[in-house]
Amino acid sequence: MGRKYEFNWSLLGDISEGRPNMGPMVRTEIYRLMQFCFRDVLEQNYGTETADKMFYEAGLLAGKQFYRNAMQKTVDFNAFIQSLQSALAAKGIGILRIETADYEQGKYVMSLSEDLDCSGLPDLDYEICVYDEGFFAGILESFTGEKFKVKEVDCWCTGDRTCRFVAEVSRE
Ligand SMILES: [Zn+2]
């Protein structure tokens, strides 16, 4: 059976043609409305764990596509991070900082401030940016050619005012 919804970047369309008056921007709460409703329906249908897994995998796919279509290609790690920082800022996703980088171990701690997904959310007792975890994993995998596991350890909604992610290469 053929796929109906296989992703490719051209599905995002020609926005300058399609929205000559409305333009490329949409309000953050509308983006969140869609994302949080998807999360609710996925959880109701498949349970919390599977809903999270789907968000992570969707983020992973998005990260790979974002790397391929929205970032400058670079060879060294610092230039890669600069390219990522400017792409994330240009698209209004957030402000990225690399807090620690251990190239030998393949372990990176990064923070994303003013995160599109969660900045300003009410306090919760769990980190919520599972999509972003997958997103960073997809971008890091695309650049390095190695698989990454990314975990959010601080989040706006756990009381921090930035989202902090630990990314570790998985070489098993
Ligand atoms: Zn967060």
JSON list of N, CA and C in Angstrom, two decimals, residues 13 15 19 21 42 44 51 65-66 79 89 94-95 98-99 106 120 132 137 157 161:
[
{"chain": "A", "resi": 13, "resn": "GLY", "atom": "N", "xyz": [4.91, 24.18, 0.72]},
{"chain": "A", "resi": 13, "resn": "GLY", "atom": "CA", "xyz": [4.30, 25.09, -0.24]},
{"chain": "A", "resi": 13, "resn": "GLY", "atom": "C", "xyz": [5.05, 26.39, -0.48]},
{"chain": "A", "resi": 15, "resn": "ILE", "atom": "N", "xyz": [4.78, 29.94, 0.16]},
{"chain": "A", "resi": 15, "resn": "ILE", "atom": "CA", "xyz": [4.02, 30.80, 1.06]},
{"chain": "A", "resi": 15, "resn": "ILE", "atom": "C", "xyz": [3.87, 32.22, 0.49]},
{"chain": "A", "resi": 19, "resn": "ARG", "atom": "N", "xyz": [0.10, 33.12, 0.47]},
{"chain": "A", "resi": 19, "resn": "ARG", "atom": "CA", "xyz": [-0.35, 34.04, 1.51]},
{"chain": "A", "resi": 19, "resn": "ARG", "atom": "C", "xyz": [0.22, 35.45, 1.26]},
{"chain": "A", "resi": 21, "resn": "ASN", "atom": "N", "xyz": [-1.07, 38.30, 1.44]},
{"chain": "A", "resi": 21, "resn": "ASN", "atom": "CA", "xyz": [-1.45, 39.32, 2.42]},
{"chain": "A", "resi": 21, "resn": "ASN", "atom": "C", "xyz": [-1.14, 38.91, 3.85]},
{"chain": "A", "resi": 42, "resn": "LEU", "atom": "N", "xyz": [-3.35, 12.08, 20.38]},
{"chain": "A", "resi": 42, "resn": "LEU", "atom": "CA", "xyz": [-2.43, 10.94, 20.33]},
{"chain": "A", "resi": 42, "resn": "LEU", "atom": "C", "xyz": [-2.44, 10.21, 21.66]},
{"chain": "A", "resi": 44, "resn": "GLN", "atom": "N", "xyz": [-4.84, 10.19, 23.96]},
{"chain": "A", "resi": 44, "resn": "GLN", "atom": "CA", "xyz": [-6.13, 9.51, 24.16]},
{"chain": "A", "resi": 44, "resn": "GLN", "atom": "C", "xyz": [-6.21, 8.22, 23.36]},
{"chain": "A", "resi": 51, "resn": "ALA", "atom": "N", "xyz": [2.39, 8.45, 22.70]},
{"chain": "A", "resi": 51, "resn": "ALA", "atom": "CA", "xyz": [2.26, 9.85, 22.25]},
{"chain": "A", "resi": 51, "resn": "ALA", "atom": "C", "xyz": [3.61, 10.54, 22.29]},
{"chain": "A", "resi": 65, "resn": "GLN", "atom": "N", "xyz": [14.92, 17.05, 8.17]},
{"chain": "A", "resi": 65, "resn": "GLN", "atom": "CA", "xyz": [14.44, 17.87, 7.05]},
{"chain": "A", "resi": 65, "resn": "GLN", "atom": "C", "xyz": [14.90, 19.32, 7.20]},
{"chain": "A", "resi": 66, "resn": "PHE", "atom": "N", "xyz": [14.89, 19.80, 8.44]},
{"chain": "A", "resi": 66, "resn": "PHE", "atom": "CA", "xyz": [15.32, 21.17, 8.71]},
{"chain": "A", "resi": 66, "resn": "PHE", "atom": "C", "xyz": [16.80, 21.33, 8.35]},
{"chain": "A", "resi": 79, "resn": "ALA", "atom": "N", "xyz": [31.16, 25.97, 13.01]},
{"chain": "A", "resi": 79, "resn": "ALA", "atom": "CA", "xyz": [30.39, 26.57, 11.93]},
{"chain": "A", "resi": 79, "resn": "ALA", "atom": "C", "xyz": [28.99, 25.96, 11.86]},
{"chain": "A", "resi": 89, "resn": "ALA", "atom": "N", "xyz": [17.11, 31.15, 15.01]},
{"chain": "A", "resi": 89, "resn": "ALA", "atom": "CA", "xyz": [16.69, 32.52, 15.28]},
{"chain": "A", "resi": 89, "resn": "ALA", "atom": "C", "xyz": [15.87, 33.08, 14.11]},
{"chain": "A", "resi": 94, "resn": "GLY", "atom": "N", "xyz": [13.87, 29.83, 18.51]},
{"chain": "A", "resi": 94, "resn": "GLY", "atom": "CA", "xyz": [14.43, 30.08, 19.83]},
{"chain": "A", "resi": 94, "resn": "GLY", "atom": "C", "xyz": [15.88, 30.51, 19.74]},
{"chain": "A", "resi": 95, "resn": "ILE", "atom": "N", "xyz": [16.44, 30.80, 20.92]},
{"chain": "A", "resi": 95, "resn": "ILE", "atom": "CA", "xyz": [17.82, 31.28, 21.01]},
{"chain": "A", "resi": 95, "resn": "ILE", "atom": "C", "xyz": [18.69, 30.17, 21.59]},
{"chain": "A", "resi": 98, "resn": "ILE", "atom": "N", "xyz": [25.26, 26.72, 23.27]},
{"chain": "A", "resi": 98, "resn": "ILE", "atom": "CA", "xyz": [25.92, 25.46, 23.62]},
{"chain": "A", "resi": 98, "resn": "ILE", "atom": "C", "xyz": [26.60, 25.70, 24.95]},
{"chain": "A", "resi": 99, "resn": "GLU", "atom": "N", "xyz": [26.22, 24.94, 25.97]},
{"chain": "A", "resi": 99, "resn": "GLU", "atom": "CA", "xyz": [26.77, 25.17, 27.31]},
{"chain": "A", "resi": 99, "resn": "GLU", "atom": "C", "xyz": [28.04, 24.37, 27.54]},
{"chain": "A", "resi": 106, "resn": "GLY", "atom": "N", "xyz": [31.19, 12.75, 22.55]},
{"chain": "A", "resi": 106, "resn": "GLY", "atom": "CA", "xyz": [29.98, 13.04, 21.79]},
{"chain": "A", "resi": 106, "resn": "GLY", "atom": "C", "xyz": [28.84, 13.45, 22.69]},
{"chain": "A", "resi": 120, "resn": "GLY", "atom": "N", "xyz": [6.76, 30.32, 28.63]},
{"chain": "A", "resi": 120, "resn": "GLY", "atom": "CA", "xyz": [5.54, 30.96, 29.11]},
{"chain": "A", "resi": 120, "resn": "GLY", "atom": "C", "xyz": [4.45, 30.00, 29.55]},
{"chain": "A", "resi": 132, "resn": "ASP", "atom": "N", "xyz": [11.15, 18.78, 20.54]},
{"chain": "A", "resi": 132, "resn": "ASP", "atom": "CA", "xyz": [12.46, 19.41, 20.43]},
{"chain": "A", "resi": 132, "resn": "ASP", "atom": "C", "xyz": [13.60, 18.43, 20.65]},
{"chain": "A", "resi": 137, "resn": "ALA", "atom": "N", "xyz": [18.04, 15.80, 17.95]},
{"chain": "A", "resi": 137, "resn": "ALA", "atom": "CA", "xyz": [18.64, 14.50, 17.60]},
{"chain": "A", "resi": 137, "resn": "ALA", "atom": "C", "xyz": [18.76, 14.38, 16.08]},
{"chain": "A", "resi": 157, "resn": "CYS", "atom": "N", "xyz": [8.51, 24.99, 31.83]},
{"chain": "A", "resi": 157, "resn": "CYS", "atom": "CA", "xyz": [7.36, 24.56, 32.64]},
{"chain": "A", "resi": 157, "resn": "CYS", "atom": "C", "xyz": [7.77, 23.71, 33.85]},
{"chain": "A", "resi": 161, "resn": "ARG", "atom": "N", "xyz": [13.87, 28.98, 33.23]},
{"chain": "A", "resi": 161, "resn": "ARG", "atom": "CA", "xyz": [13.43, 29.95, 32.24]},
{"chain": "A", "resi": 161, "resn": "ARG", "atom": "C", "xyz": [14.13, 29.75, 30.91]}
]
